[in-house]
mmCIF file of C-alpha atoms in Angstrom:
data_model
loop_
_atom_site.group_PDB
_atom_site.id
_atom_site.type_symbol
_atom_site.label_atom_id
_atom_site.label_comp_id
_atom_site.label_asym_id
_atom_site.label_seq_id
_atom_site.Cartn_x
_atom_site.Cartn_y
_atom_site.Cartn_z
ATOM 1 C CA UNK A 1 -42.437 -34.181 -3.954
ATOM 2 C CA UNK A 2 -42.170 -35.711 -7.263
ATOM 3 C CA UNK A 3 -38.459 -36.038 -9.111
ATOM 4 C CA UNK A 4 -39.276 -33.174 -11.945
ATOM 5 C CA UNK A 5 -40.385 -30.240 -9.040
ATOM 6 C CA UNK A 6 -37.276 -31.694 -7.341
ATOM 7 C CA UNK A 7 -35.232 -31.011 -10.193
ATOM 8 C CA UNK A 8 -36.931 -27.864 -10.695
ATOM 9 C CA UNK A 9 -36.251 -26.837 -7.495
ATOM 10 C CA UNK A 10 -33.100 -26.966 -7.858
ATOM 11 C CA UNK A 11 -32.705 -25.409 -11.261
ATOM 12 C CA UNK A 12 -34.461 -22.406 -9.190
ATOM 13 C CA UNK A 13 -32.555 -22.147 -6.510
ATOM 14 C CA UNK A 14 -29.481 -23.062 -8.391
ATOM 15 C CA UNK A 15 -30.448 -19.825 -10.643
ATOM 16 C CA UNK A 16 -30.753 -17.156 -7.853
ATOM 17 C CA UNK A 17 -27.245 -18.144 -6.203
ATOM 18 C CA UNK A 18 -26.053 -17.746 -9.585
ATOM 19 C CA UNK A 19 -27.968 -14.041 -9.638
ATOM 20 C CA UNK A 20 -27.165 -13.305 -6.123
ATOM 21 C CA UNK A 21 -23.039 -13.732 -7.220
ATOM 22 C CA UNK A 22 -23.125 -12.084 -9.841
ATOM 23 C CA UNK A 23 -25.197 -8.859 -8.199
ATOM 24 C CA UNK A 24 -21.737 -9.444 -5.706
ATOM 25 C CA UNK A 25 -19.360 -9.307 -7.804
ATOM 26 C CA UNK A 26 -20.789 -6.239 -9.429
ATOM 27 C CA UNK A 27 -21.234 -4.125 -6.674
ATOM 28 C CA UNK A 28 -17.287 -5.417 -5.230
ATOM 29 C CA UNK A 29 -14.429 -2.967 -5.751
ATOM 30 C CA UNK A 30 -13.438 -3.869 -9.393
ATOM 31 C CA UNK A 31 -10.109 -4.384 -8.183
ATOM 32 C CA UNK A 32 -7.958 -4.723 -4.771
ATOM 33 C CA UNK A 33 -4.218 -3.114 -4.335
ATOM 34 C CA UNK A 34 -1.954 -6.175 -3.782
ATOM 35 C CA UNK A 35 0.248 -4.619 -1.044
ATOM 36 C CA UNK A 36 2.445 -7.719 0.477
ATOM 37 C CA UNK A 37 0.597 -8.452 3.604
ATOM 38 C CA UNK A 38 2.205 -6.847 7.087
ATOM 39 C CA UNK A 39 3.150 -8.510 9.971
ATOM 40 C CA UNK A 40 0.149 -8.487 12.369
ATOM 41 C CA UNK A 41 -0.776 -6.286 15.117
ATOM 42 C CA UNK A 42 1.098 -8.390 17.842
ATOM 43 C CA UNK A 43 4.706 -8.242 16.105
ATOM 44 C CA UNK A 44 4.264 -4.679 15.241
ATOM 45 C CA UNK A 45 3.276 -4.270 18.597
ATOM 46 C CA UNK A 46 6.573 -5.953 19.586
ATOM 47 C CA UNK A 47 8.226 -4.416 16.634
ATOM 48 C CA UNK A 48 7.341 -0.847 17.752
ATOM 49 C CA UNK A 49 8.786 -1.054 21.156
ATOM 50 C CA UNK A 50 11.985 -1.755 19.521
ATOM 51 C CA UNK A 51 12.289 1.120 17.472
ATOM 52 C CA UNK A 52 14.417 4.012 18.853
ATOM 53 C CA UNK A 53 12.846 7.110 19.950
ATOM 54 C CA UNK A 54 14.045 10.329 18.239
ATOM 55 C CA UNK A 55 13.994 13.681 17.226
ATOM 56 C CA UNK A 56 13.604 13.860 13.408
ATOM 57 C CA UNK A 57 16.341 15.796 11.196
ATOM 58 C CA UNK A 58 15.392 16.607 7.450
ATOM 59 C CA UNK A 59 18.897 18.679 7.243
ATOM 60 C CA UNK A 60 20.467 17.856 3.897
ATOM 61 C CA UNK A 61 17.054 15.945 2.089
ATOM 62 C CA UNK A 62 16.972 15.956 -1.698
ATOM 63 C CA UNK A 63 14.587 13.211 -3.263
ATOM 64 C CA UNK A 64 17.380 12.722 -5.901
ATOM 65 C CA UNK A 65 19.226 10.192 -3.039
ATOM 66 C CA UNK A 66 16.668 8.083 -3.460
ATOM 67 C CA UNK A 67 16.937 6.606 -7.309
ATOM 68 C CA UNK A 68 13.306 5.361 -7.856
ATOM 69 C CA UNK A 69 11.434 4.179 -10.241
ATOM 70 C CA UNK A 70 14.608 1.892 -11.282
ATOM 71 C CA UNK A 71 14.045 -1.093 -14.213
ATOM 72 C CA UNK A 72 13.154 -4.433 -12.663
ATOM 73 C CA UNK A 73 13.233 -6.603 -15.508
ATOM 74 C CA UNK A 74 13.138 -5.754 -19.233
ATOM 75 C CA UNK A 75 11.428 -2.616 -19.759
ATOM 76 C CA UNK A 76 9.134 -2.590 -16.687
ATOM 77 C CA UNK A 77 10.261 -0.061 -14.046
ATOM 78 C CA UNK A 78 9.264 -0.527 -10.648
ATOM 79 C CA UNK A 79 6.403 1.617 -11.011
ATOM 80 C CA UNK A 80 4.937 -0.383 -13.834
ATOM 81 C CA UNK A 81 5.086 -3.853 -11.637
ATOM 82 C CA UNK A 82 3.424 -1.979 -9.017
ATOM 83 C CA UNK A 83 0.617 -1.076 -10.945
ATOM 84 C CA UNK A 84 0.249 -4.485 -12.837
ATOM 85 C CA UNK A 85 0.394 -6.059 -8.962
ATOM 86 C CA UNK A 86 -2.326 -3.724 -7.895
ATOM 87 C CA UNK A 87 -4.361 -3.925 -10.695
ATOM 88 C CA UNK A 88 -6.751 -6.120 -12.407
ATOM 89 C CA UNK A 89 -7.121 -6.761 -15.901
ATOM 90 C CA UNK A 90 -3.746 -4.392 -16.308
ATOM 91 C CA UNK A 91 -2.683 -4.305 -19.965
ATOM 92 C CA UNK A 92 0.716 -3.254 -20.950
ATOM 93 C CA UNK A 93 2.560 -1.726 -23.750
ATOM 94 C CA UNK A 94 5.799 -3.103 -25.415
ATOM 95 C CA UNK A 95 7.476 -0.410 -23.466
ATOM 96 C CA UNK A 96 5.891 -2.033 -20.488
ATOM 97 C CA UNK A 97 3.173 1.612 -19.687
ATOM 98 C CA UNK A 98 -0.265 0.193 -18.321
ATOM 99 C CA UNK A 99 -2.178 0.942 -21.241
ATOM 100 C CA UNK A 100 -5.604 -0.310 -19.389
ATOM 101 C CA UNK A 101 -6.935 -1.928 -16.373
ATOM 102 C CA UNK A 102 -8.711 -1.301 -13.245
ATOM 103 C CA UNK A 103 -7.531 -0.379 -9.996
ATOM 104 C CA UNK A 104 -8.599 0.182 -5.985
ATOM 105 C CA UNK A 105 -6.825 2.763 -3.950
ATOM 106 C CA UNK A 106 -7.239 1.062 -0.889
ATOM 107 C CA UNK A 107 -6.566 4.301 0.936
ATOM 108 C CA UNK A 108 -9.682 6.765 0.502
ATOM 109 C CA UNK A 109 -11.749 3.486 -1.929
ATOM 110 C CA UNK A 110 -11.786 4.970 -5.403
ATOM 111 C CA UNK A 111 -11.706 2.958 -8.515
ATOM 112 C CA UNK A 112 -9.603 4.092 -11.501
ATOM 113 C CA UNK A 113 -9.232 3.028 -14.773
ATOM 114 C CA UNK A 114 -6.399 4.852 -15.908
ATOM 115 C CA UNK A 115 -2.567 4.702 -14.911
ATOM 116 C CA UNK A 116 -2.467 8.520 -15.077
ATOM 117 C CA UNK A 117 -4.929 8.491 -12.260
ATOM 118 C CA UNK A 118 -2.344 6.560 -9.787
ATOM 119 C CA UNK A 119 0.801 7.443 -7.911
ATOM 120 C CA UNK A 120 2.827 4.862 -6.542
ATOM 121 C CA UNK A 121 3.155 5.475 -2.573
ATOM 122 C CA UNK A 122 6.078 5.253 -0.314
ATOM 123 C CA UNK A 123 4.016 4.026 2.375
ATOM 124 C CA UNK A 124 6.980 5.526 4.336
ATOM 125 C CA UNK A 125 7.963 8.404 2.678
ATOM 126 C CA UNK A 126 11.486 9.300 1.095
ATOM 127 C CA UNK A 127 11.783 12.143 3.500
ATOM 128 C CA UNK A 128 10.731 10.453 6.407
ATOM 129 C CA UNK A 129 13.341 7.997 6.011
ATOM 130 C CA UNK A 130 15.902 10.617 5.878
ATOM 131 C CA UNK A 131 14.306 12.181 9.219
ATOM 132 C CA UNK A 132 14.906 9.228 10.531
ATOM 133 C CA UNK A 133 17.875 7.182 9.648
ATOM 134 C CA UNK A 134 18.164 7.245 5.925
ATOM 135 C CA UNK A 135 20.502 9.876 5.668
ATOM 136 C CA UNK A 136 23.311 8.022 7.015
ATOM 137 C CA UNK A 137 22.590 5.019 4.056
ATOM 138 C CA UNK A 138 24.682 4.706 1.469
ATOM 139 C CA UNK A 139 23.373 5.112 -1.997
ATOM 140 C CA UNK A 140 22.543 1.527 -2.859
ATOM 141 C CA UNK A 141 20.388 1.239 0.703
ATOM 142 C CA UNK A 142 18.312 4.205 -0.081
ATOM 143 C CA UNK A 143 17.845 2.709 -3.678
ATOM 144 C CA UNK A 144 16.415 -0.592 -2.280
ATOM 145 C CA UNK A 145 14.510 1.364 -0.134
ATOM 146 C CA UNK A 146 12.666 3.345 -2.531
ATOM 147 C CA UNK A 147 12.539 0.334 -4.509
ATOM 148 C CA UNK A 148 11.237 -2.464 -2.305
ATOM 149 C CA UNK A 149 8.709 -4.669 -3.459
ATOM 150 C CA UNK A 150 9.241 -7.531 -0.721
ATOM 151 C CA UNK A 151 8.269 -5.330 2.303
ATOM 152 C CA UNK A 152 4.417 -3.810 2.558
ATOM 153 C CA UNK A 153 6.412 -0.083 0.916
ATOM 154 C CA UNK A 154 4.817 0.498 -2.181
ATOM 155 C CA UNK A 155 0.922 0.698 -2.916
ATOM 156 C CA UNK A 156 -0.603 2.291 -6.046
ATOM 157 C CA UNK A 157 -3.293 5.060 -4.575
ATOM 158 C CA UNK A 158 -5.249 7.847 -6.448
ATOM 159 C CA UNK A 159 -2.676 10.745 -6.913
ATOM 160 C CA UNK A 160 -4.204 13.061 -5.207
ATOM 161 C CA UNK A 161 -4.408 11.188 -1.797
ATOM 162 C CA UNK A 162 -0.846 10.237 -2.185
ATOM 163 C CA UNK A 163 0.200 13.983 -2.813
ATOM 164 C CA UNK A 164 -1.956 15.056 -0.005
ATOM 165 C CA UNK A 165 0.079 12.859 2.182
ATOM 166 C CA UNK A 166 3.148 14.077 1.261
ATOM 167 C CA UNK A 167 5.666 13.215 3.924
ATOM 168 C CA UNK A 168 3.790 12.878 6.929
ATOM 169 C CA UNK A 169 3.724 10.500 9.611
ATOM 170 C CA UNK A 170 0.737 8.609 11.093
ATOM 171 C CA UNK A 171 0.390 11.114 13.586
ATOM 172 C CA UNK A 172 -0.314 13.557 11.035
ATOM 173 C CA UNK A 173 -1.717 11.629 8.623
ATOM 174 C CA UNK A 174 -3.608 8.545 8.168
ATOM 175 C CA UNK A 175 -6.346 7.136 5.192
ATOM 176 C CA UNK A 176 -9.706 8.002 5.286
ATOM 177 C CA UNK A 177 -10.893 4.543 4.870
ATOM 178 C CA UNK A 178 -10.783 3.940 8.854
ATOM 179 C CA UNK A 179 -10.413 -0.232 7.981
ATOM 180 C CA UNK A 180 -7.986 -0.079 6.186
ATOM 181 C CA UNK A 181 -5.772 1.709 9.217
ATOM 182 C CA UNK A 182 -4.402 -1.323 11.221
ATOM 183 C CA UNK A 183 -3.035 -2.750 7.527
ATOM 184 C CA UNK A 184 -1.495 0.777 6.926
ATOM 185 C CA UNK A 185 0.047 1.205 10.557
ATOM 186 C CA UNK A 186 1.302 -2.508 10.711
ATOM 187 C CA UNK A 187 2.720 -1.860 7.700
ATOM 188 C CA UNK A 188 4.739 1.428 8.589
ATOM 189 C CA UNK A 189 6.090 -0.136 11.702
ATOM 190 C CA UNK A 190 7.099 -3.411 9.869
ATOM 191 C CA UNK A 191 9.515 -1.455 7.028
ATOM 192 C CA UNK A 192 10.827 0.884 9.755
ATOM 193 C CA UNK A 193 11.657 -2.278 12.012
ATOM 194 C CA UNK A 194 13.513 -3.686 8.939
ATOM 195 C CA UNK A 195 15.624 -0.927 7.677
ATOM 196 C CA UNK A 196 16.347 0.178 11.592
ATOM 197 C CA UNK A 197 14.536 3.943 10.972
ATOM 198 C CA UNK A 198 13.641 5.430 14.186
ATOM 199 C CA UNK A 199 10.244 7.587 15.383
ATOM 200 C CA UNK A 200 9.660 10.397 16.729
ATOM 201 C CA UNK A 201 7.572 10.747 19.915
ATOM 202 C CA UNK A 202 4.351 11.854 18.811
ATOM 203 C CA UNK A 203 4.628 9.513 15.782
ATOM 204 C CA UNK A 204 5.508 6.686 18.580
ATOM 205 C CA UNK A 205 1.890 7.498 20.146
ATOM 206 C CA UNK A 206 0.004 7.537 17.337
ATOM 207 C CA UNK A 207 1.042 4.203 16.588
ATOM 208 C CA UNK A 208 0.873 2.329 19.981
ATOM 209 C CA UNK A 209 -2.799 3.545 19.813
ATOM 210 C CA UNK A 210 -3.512 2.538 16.215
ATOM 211 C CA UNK A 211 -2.034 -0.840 17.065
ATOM 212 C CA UNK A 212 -4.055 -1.289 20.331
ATOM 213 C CA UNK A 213 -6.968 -1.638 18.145
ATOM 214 C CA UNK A 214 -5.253 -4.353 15.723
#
């Protein structure tokens, strides 16, 4: 083969790995929620047989104990970091609002472009915290809780998913996007480990078998 069809061969083949990344990147999710990544399936695993087993108790719950939504730095609230983690190409306003961007609710995999679009999840809710532990914090504890950006707690998600979740646990609910379970259940058992929450038994189930498969 002579040096030019050589070099043309290359400029060819160069050209279609070129195409065939770029018809990639086009079809990926335009963006991927940055949830801090859970401990894996074996410590949950070890994690879960840890937790205590218990009745849950939503006697006395008001969302109010739980200040969220506090100011991390500046004028950026903690939901406003969470969406500019989550997002891609997030632009944001003086006052810190997400004015633009792109994100990927990893939960049922929609793709929004607007803010409005996107609640901010408790991955364990505020009331299932208080079922199981929470309402025995003090103030400050329930604030870090509902606040937590170091353990896998928070998640931006299309609204509507979050507010069909509501409160419940992973043996009432779990996302639709069946891959994305074993992050979602590793994650759940990782934040109640650390803040000492307990499960019920049901709940307890639910998880073991999610976690067999992780």
């Amino acid at each position: 083969m002579s040096k030019f069809y050589a070099r043309r061969r290359i400029s060819i083949l160069a050209a279609l790995s070129g195409l065939i990344a770029s018809v990639a990147l086009f079809n990926a999710p335009t963006a991927s929620a940055a949830l801090p990544t859970p401990v894996s399936g074996a410590t949950a695993r070890g994690y879960l047989a840890q937790l205590t087993v218990a009745t849950e108790d939503r006697t006395g719950y008001d969302r109010d104990l739980f200040p969220h939504w506090i100011t991390q730095s500046g004028t950026c609230n903690t939901r406003e970091v969470v969406l500019k983690r989550d997002g891609t190409n997030v632009v944001q306003d003086s006052a810190c609002a997400a004015t633009s961007g792109s994100w990927f609710s990893p939960y049922d995999g929609a793709t929004w472009t607007a803010a409005s679009d996107l609640d901010i999840d408790h991955l364990v809710p505020l009331a299932e915290a208080w079922d199981s532990g929470a309402d025995s914090w003090t103030t400050a504890r329930r604030q870090s809780f509902a606040n937590d950006l170091t353990r896998p707690q928070l998640i931006a998600v299309t609204d509507n998913v979050n507010q069909a979740k509501s409160d419940q646990d992973p043996a009432e609910w779990m996302p639709s996007v069946s891959s994305y379970r074993c992050t979602y259940v590793r994650a759940w058992v990782q934040v109640k480990y650390y803040y000492g929450l307990s499960v019920d038994s049901a709940e307890k189930s639910a998880l073991t078998n999610y976690l067999a498969s992780c």
